[in-house]
Amino acid sequence: MTPAFIGTYTDKGGEGMYRAEWDSVSGKLSGLALAAKLAHPSWVLVEPTGQFLYAASEVDEGVVYSYSIAAETLELTLIGRQLTGGAHPCHLAVSADGRVLVVANYVGGSVAVLAVGADGTLGAAQVVQYDGSGPDAVRQAAPHPHGVAFDTSGRLWVADLGLDRLTMYQVGAGGINVASARATQAKAGSGPRYMVFHPTLSRLYVVGELDSTIMAYDLGGDGILKPTETLSTRAAGAQGENRAGAISMHSSGKFLYVTNRGDESVASYRIDAQSGALELIDILPVLGTEPRSAVIDPSGQYLLVTNQKSDAVVTYRIDEGGGLEAESNLAVPSPTCIAFIIKNEE
């Protein structure tokens, strides 16, 4: 059994962050229990050693919480909290060595970088504030950093939905090097939401929330992005409003998954091993509404989708060709994300 922590929005019945047990043999989550009571922990993250967990509280005066995880009982103990310097933090990323935590302040239009101590304590936030707007007068009236990620070289990347911009920074023990910023403009009106890196190819995939696309880029060693292809995440002929949501890369680098909120579906893609080009496998209706996030389990056999508005986490088995088949679901109030604890076997 693998421990999993589930974030929620707490204005629709949730009480905070929950814990459950994941069984990769049966493909089921079970034993749901409240792990920590806090407001809107919309994104939770377990750092590389599995000793500490961080939770972004998506509130007007943004806060990030740090917890220690008991090795045997998996109980959470609050270590501390820090203000993120911006409103509604919605995403977190941690460096490979676990010593730098980055927060995307969606409404605040900024990114916060916090040093992490060996004991999981968080330093004060270094805040990088953005300004500007995009072509969508409603959704892009201001900057909205939504996704943050570290690449295999340790560089930080920020996807800004409001500015249609992807920005790379060098980050060290002293924090973010603002002067190192290298920005790439994505397609106007695309609204970059999240991004993932291919595990072996120099390729970056970005989901555009506003135009329901996947944008693929070749990633140069100097941080220069070269666009290679853009694919729709929707079925041919799909009508009505849709917002692309999660993007999840299989650890093998063979498959990619994107959720659609509006169409209520998940799109599966095959990735060419040489070129990194995408080929649509299928677009499958999800069993629920508002599939906010999707994560592949540690065994690589299942995709777990959090259906925020239908209060459930739904499990899909991944077949050999990358296709999906619904397996089970667990009732969770307004779930937003899932973070697994990966235990290293001696």
Coordinates of C-alpha atoms in Angstrom, one line a residue:
M1 CA 0.0 0.0 0.0
T2 CA 1.2 3.5 -0.9
P3 CA 0.2 6.5 1.2
A4 CA -1.5 9.4 -0.7
F5 CA -2.5 12.9 0.4
I6 CA -5.4 14.6 -1.3
G7 CA -6.0 18.4 -1.4
T8 CA -9.5 19.9 -1.5
Y9 CA -11.4 23.1 -1.7
T10 CA -13.0 23.7 1.7
D11 CA -16.1 25.7 0.7
K12 CA -17.9 22.7 -0.7
G13 CA -17.8 20.2 2.1
G14 CA -14.1 19.5 2.4
E15 CA -12.3 20.1 5.7
G16 CA -8.8 20.3 4.5
M17 CA -6.2 17.8 3.5
Y18 CA -7.0 14.1 3.5
R19 CA -4.9 10.9 3.6
A20 CA -5.8 7.6 1.9
E21 CA -4.1 4.3 1.0
W22 CA -3.4 3.4 -2.6
D23 CA -3.3 -0.2 -3.7
S24 CA -1.6 -0.7 -7.1
V25 CA -2.7 -4.3 -7.3
S26 CA -6.5 -3.6 -7.0
G27 CA -6.3 -0.1 -8.4
K28 CA -8.2 1.3 -5.5
L29 CA -7.9 4.2 -3.0
S30 CA -9.3 3.5 0.5
G31 CA -9.3 4.5 4.1
L32 CA -10.0 8.2 3.6
A33 CA -9.2 10.3 6.7
L34 CA -8.7 13.9 7.5
A35 CA -4.9 14.5 7.8
A36 CA -4.8 18.3 8.5
K37 CA -7.5 20.9 8.8
L38 CA -6.8 24.1 6.8
A39 CA -8.5 26.4 4.3
H40 CA -8.4 25.4 0.6
P41 CA -5.2 23.2 0.4
S42 CA -5.6 23.2 -3.4
W43 CA -2.1 21.9 -4.1
V44 CA -0.1 19.5 -1.9
L45 CA 3.4 18.3 -2.5
V46 CA 5.6 15.6 -0.9
E47 CA 9.3 16.5 -1.2
P48 CA 11.8 14.0 -2.6
T49 CA 12.8 12.2 0.6
G50 CA 9.2 11.7 1.7
Q51 CA 9.8 13.3 5.1
F52 CA 8.0 16.6 4.5
L53 CA 4.8 17.8 2.9
Y54 CA 4.0 21.3 1.7
A55 CA 0.4 22.6 1.2
A56 CA -0.6 25.8 -0.6
S57 CA -3.6 27.5 1.0
E58 CA -5.4 29.2 -1.8
V59 CA -6.8 32.2 0.1
D60 CA -6.6 36.0 -0.3
E61 CA -3.5 36.3 1.8
G62 CA -1.6 33.3 0.4
V63 CA 0.0 30.9 2.8
V64 CA 2.2 27.8 2.4
Y65 CA 2.3 25.2 5.2
S66 CA 5.1 22.8 6.0
Y67 CA 4.5 19.4 7.8
S68 CA 6.7 16.5 8.8
I69 CA 5.4 13.0 8.0
A70 CA 5.7 10.4 10.7
A71 CA 7.6 7.4 9.2
E72 CA 5.3 4.7 10.7
T73 CA 1.9 6.3 11.4
L74 CA 2.1 8.9 8.5
E75 CA 0.6 11.5 10.9
L76 CA 1.3 15.1 9.9
T77 CA 2.9 17.5 12.4
L78 CA 2.9 21.2 11.5
I79 CA 6.4 22.6 11.3
G80 CA 5.4 26.1 10.3
R81 CA 3.9 28.4 7.7
Q82 CA 5.0 31.3 5.6
L83 CA 3.1 34.0 3.7
T84 CA 3.6 33.6 -0.1
G85 CA 3.5 37.3 -0.8
G86 CA 0.5 37.0 -3.1
A87 CA -3.2 36.0 -3.3
H88 CA -4.5 32.5 -4.1
P89 CA -1.4 30.4 -4.4
C90 CA -2.3 27.4 -6.6
H91 CA 0.8 25.4 -7.4
L92 CA 4.0 24.2 -5.9
A93 CA 7.4 22.8 -7.1
V94 CA 10.4 21.7 -5.1
S95 CA 14.0 21.4 -6.3
A96 CA 15.6 18.0 -6.7
D97 CA 17.6 18.4 -3.5
G98 CA 14.5 19.5 -1.6
R99 CA 16.1 22.8 -0.5
V100 CA 14.0 25.3 -2.6
L101 CA 10.2 25.5 -2.7
V102 CA 8.5 27.6 -5.4
V103 CA 4.9 28.9 -5.2
A104 CA 2.7 30.3 -8.0
N105 CA 0.4 33.1 -6.7
Y106 CA -2.3 33.0 -9.3
V107 CA -4.4 36.0 -8.3
G108 CA -1.4 37.8 -6.9
G109 CA 0.4 37.7 -10.2
S110 CA 3.7 36.6 -8.7
V111 CA 6.0 33.7 -7.9
A112 CA 7.5 33.1 -4.4
V113 CA 10.7 31.3 -3.8
L114 CA 11.4 29.9 -0.2
A115 CA 14.5 28.3 1.1
V116 CA 13.8 25.0 2.9
G117 CA 15.8 24.0 5.9
A118 CA 17.1 20.4 6.6
D119 CA 14.3 20.1 9.2
G120 CA 11.6 21.2 6.7
T121 CA 11.3 24.8 8.0
L122 CA 10.5 27.5 5.4
G123 CA 12.4 30.8 5.0
A124 CA 10.7 34.0 4.1
A125 CA 9.5 34.3 0.6
Q126 CA 11.4 36.0 -2.2
V127 CA 8.7 37.4 -4.4
V128 CA 9.0 38.1 -8.1
Q129 CA 6.1 40.3 -9.2
Y130 CA 4.8 40.3 -12.8
D131 CA 2.8 42.9 -14.7
G132 CA 1.0 43.1 -18.0
S133 CA -2.1 41.4 -19.6
G134 CA -3.2 39.2 -22.5
P135 CA -5.9 39.3 -25.2
D136 CA -8.7 37.7 -23.1
A137 CA -10.2 40.7 -21.3
V138 CA -11.7 38.5 -18.6
R139 CA -9.2 35.8 -17.9
Q140 CA -6.0 37.7 -18.9
A141 CA -6.6 41.2 -17.5
A142 CA -3.6 40.7 -15.3
P143 CA -0.7 38.2 -14.8
H144 CA -1.7 34.8 -13.5
P145 CA 1.3 32.4 -12.9
H146 CA -0.4 29.0 -12.7
G147 CA 2.3 26.4 -13.1
V148 CA 5.9 26.1 -11.8
A149 CA 8.4 23.3 -12.5
F150 CA 12.1 22.5 -12.3
D151 CA 13.8 20.8 -15.3
T152 CA 16.4 18.1 -15.1
S153 CA 19.1 20.8 -15.1
G154 CA 17.6 22.5 -12.0
R155 CA 16.3 25.5 -13.8
L156 CA 12.9 26.9 -12.8
W157 CA 10.1 27.4 -15.3
V158 CA 7.0 29.5 -14.8
A159 CA 3.8 29.2 -16.9
D160 CA 1.8 32.4 -16.8
L161 CA -1.9 32.0 -17.9
G162 CA -2.5 35.8 -17.9
L163 CA 0.5 36.8 -20.0
D164 CA 0.7 33.7 -22.4
R165 CA 4.3 33.5 -21.2
L166 CA 6.9 30.8 -20.2
T167 CA 9.8 32.0 -18.2
M168 CA 13.0 30.2 -17.2
Y169 CA 15.2 31.2 -14.3
Q170 CA 18.4 30.0 -12.6
V171 CA 17.8 29.2 -9.0
G172 CA 20.4 28.6 -6.2
A173 CA 20.8 28.6 -2.5
G174 CA 20.5 32.4 -2.6
G175 CA 17.1 32.2 -4.3
I176 CA 15.9 33.1 -7.8
N177 CA 18.3 34.9 -10.1
V178 CA 15.9 37.5 -11.7
A179 CA 18.6 38.6 -14.1
S180 CA 18.8 35.1 -15.6
A181 CA 15.2 35.3 -16.8
R182 CA 14.6 34.0 -20.4
A183 CA 11.0 34.5 -21.5
T184 CA 9.1 32.8 -24.4
Q185 CA 5.8 34.0 -25.6
A186 CA 3.2 31.2 -26.1
K187 CA 0.4 31.4 -28.6
A188 CA -1.7 34.5 -27.9
G189 CA -4.8 33.6 -25.8
S190 CA -3.7 30.1 -25.1
G191 CA -3.4 30.6 -21.3
P192 CA -0.5 28.3 -20.3
R193 CA -1.6 26.4 -17.2
Y194 CA 0.8 23.6 -16.4
M195 CA 3.9 22.0 -18.0
V196 CA 5.8 18.8 -18.0
F197 CA 9.2 17.8 -19.2
H198 CA 10.0 14.6 -21.1
P199 CA 12.2 12.3 -19.0
T200 CA 14.7 11.6 -21.7
L201 CA 14.1 14.0 -24.6
S202 CA 14.8 17.7 -24.5
R203 CA 11.1 18.4 -24.9
L204 CA 8.6 20.5 -22.9
Y205 CA 4.8 20.1 -23.1
V206 CA 2.5 22.9 -22.0
V207 CA -1.3 22.7 -21.6
G208 CA -3.1 25.8 -22.7
E209 CA -6.2 26.2 -20.5
L210 CA -8.0 28.9 -22.6
D211 CA -7.7 27.4 -26.1
S212 CA -7.6 23.7 -25.0
T213 CA -4.3 22.8 -26.6
I214 CA -1.1 21.1 -25.9
M215 CA 1.9 23.1 -27.0
A216 CA 5.2 21.2 -27.5
Y217 CA 8.6 22.8 -27.5
D218 CA 12.2 21.7 -28.2
L219 CA 14.2 22.8 -25.1
G220 CA 17.6 24.2 -25.9
G221 CA 20.5 23.9 -23.4
D222 CA 20.5 27.7 -23.1
G223 CA 16.8 27.7 -22.2
I224 CA 15.5 28.8 -25.6
L225 CA 12.2 27.2 -26.5
K226 CA 11.4 26.2 -30.1
P227 CA 7.8 25.5 -30.8
T228 CA 7.3 22.1 -32.6
E229 CA 3.6 21.4 -32.6
T230 CA 0.2 22.4 -31.2
L231 CA -2.6 19.9 -30.8
S232 CA -6.2 20.3 -29.6
T233 CA -7.2 18.4 -26.4
R234 CA -10.8 18.2 -27.6
A235 CA -12.7 15.7 -29.7
A236 CA -13.3 16.8 -33.3
G237 CA -16.5 18.8 -33.5
A238 CA -16.7 19.4 -29.7
Q239 CA -18.9 22.4 -28.9
G240 CA -19.4 24.7 -25.9
E241 CA -17.0 26.1 -23.3
N242 CA -14.0 24.1 -22.3
R243 CA -11.0 24.7 -20.1
A244 CA -8.1 22.3 -20.3
G245 CA -6.9 21.3 -16.9
A246 CA -4.2 18.8 -15.9
I247 CA -1.3 17.5 -17.9
S248 CA 0.5 14.3 -16.8
M249 CA 3.6 12.6 -18.2
H250 CA 4.0 8.8 -17.9
S251 CA 7.4 8.0 -16.2
S252 CA 8.3 5.9 -19.3
G253 CA 8.0 9.0 -21.5
K254 CA 5.6 7.0 -23.8
F255 CA 2.3 8.6 -22.9
L256 CA 0.8 12.0 -22.0
Y257 CA -2.7 12.8 -20.6
V258 CA -4.7 16.0 -20.4
T259 CA -8.1 16.6 -18.8
N260 CA -10.9 18.8 -20.2
R261 CA -13.3 20.7 -17.9
G262 CA -16.5 21.4 -19.8
D263 CA -16.2 18.5 -22.2
E264 CA -15.5 16.4 -19.0
S265 CA -13.0 14.2 -20.7
V266 CA -9.4 13.0 -20.6
A267 CA -7.3 13.0 -23.8
S268 CA -4.5 10.3 -24.1
Y269 CA -1.5 10.7 -26.4
R270 CA 1.3 8.5 -27.5
I271 CA 4.8 10.1 -27.6
D272 CA 7.2 9.2 -30.4
A273 CA 10.4 7.9 -28.8
Q274 CA 12.7 9.7 -31.2
S275 CA 11.0 12.9 -32.1
G276 CA 8.7 13.5 -29.1
A277 CA 5.8 14.1 -31.5
L278 CA 2.3 13.4 -30.1
E279 CA -0.3 11.1 -31.6
L280 CA -3.8 11.0 -30.2
I281 CA -4.8 7.7 -28.7
D282 CA -8.3 8.5 -27.5
I283 CA -10.5 11.1 -25.8
L284 CA -12.5 9.4 -23.0
P285 CA -15.4 10.8 -21.1
V286 CA -14.6 11.0 -17.4
L287 CA -16.9 9.6 -14.7
G288 CA -17.7 12.9 -13.1
T289 CA -17.4 16.6 -13.6
E290 CA -14.6 19.2 -13.4
P291 CA -11.5 16.9 -13.7
R292 CA -9.1 19.3 -12.2
S293 CA -6.0 17.2 -11.8
A294 CA -4.6 13.9 -13.0
V295 CA -1.7 11.9 -11.6
I296 CA -0.1 8.6 -12.6
D297 CA 0.5 6.3 -9.7
P298 CA 4.0 5.2 -8.7
S299 CA 3.6 1.8 -10.4
G300 CA 2.8 3.5 -13.7
Q301 CA -0.3 1.3 -14.1
Y302 CA -3.1 3.8 -13.3
L303 CA -4.2 7.4 -13.9
L304 CA -6.1 9.0 -11.0
V305 CA -8.3 11.9 -11.8
T306 CA -9.8 14.3 -9.2
N307 CA -13.3 15.3 -10.2
Q308 CA -13.7 18.5 -8.2
K309 CA -17.4 19.1 -8.7
S310 CA -18.6 15.5 -8.5
D311 CA -16.7 14.9 -5.3
A312 CA -14.7 11.8 -6.3
V313 CA -11.3 10.5 -7.3
V314 CA -11.7 8.2 -10.3
T315 CA -9.0 5.5 -11.2
Y316 CA -8.3 4.5 -14.7
R317 CA -6.1 1.5 -15.7
I318 CA -3.5 2.3 -18.3
D319 CA -3.2 -0.4 -20.9
E320 CA 0.0 -1.3 -22.8
G321 CA -0.9 1.1 -25.6
G322 CA -1.5 4.0 -23.3
G323 CA -5.3 3.8 -23.4
L324 CA -7.5 4.2 -20.3
E325 CA -10.2 2.1 -18.7
A326 CA -12.2 3.2 -15.7
E327 CA -11.6 1.0 -12.6
S328 CA -12.9 2.5 -9.4
N329 CA -13.7 5.7 -7.5
L330 CA -13.4 7.1 -4.0
A331 CA -15.7 9.8 -2.6
V332 CA -13.7 12.8 -1.6
P333 CA -15.3 16.3 -1.1
S334 CA -14.1 18.7 -3.8
P335 CA -10.8 17.1 -4.5
T336 CA -8.1 19.1 -6.2
C337 CA -4.8 17.1 -6.3
I338 CA -3.1 14.0 -5.1
A339 CA 0.5 13.5 -3.8
F340 CA 2.0 10.1 -3.2
I341 CA 4.7 9.2 -0.7
I342 CA 7.2 7.1 -2.5
K343 CA 9.0 4.7 -0.1
N344 CA 12.4 3.6 -1.2
E345 CA 12.9 -0.1 -0.7
E346 CA 16.2 -1.2 0.8

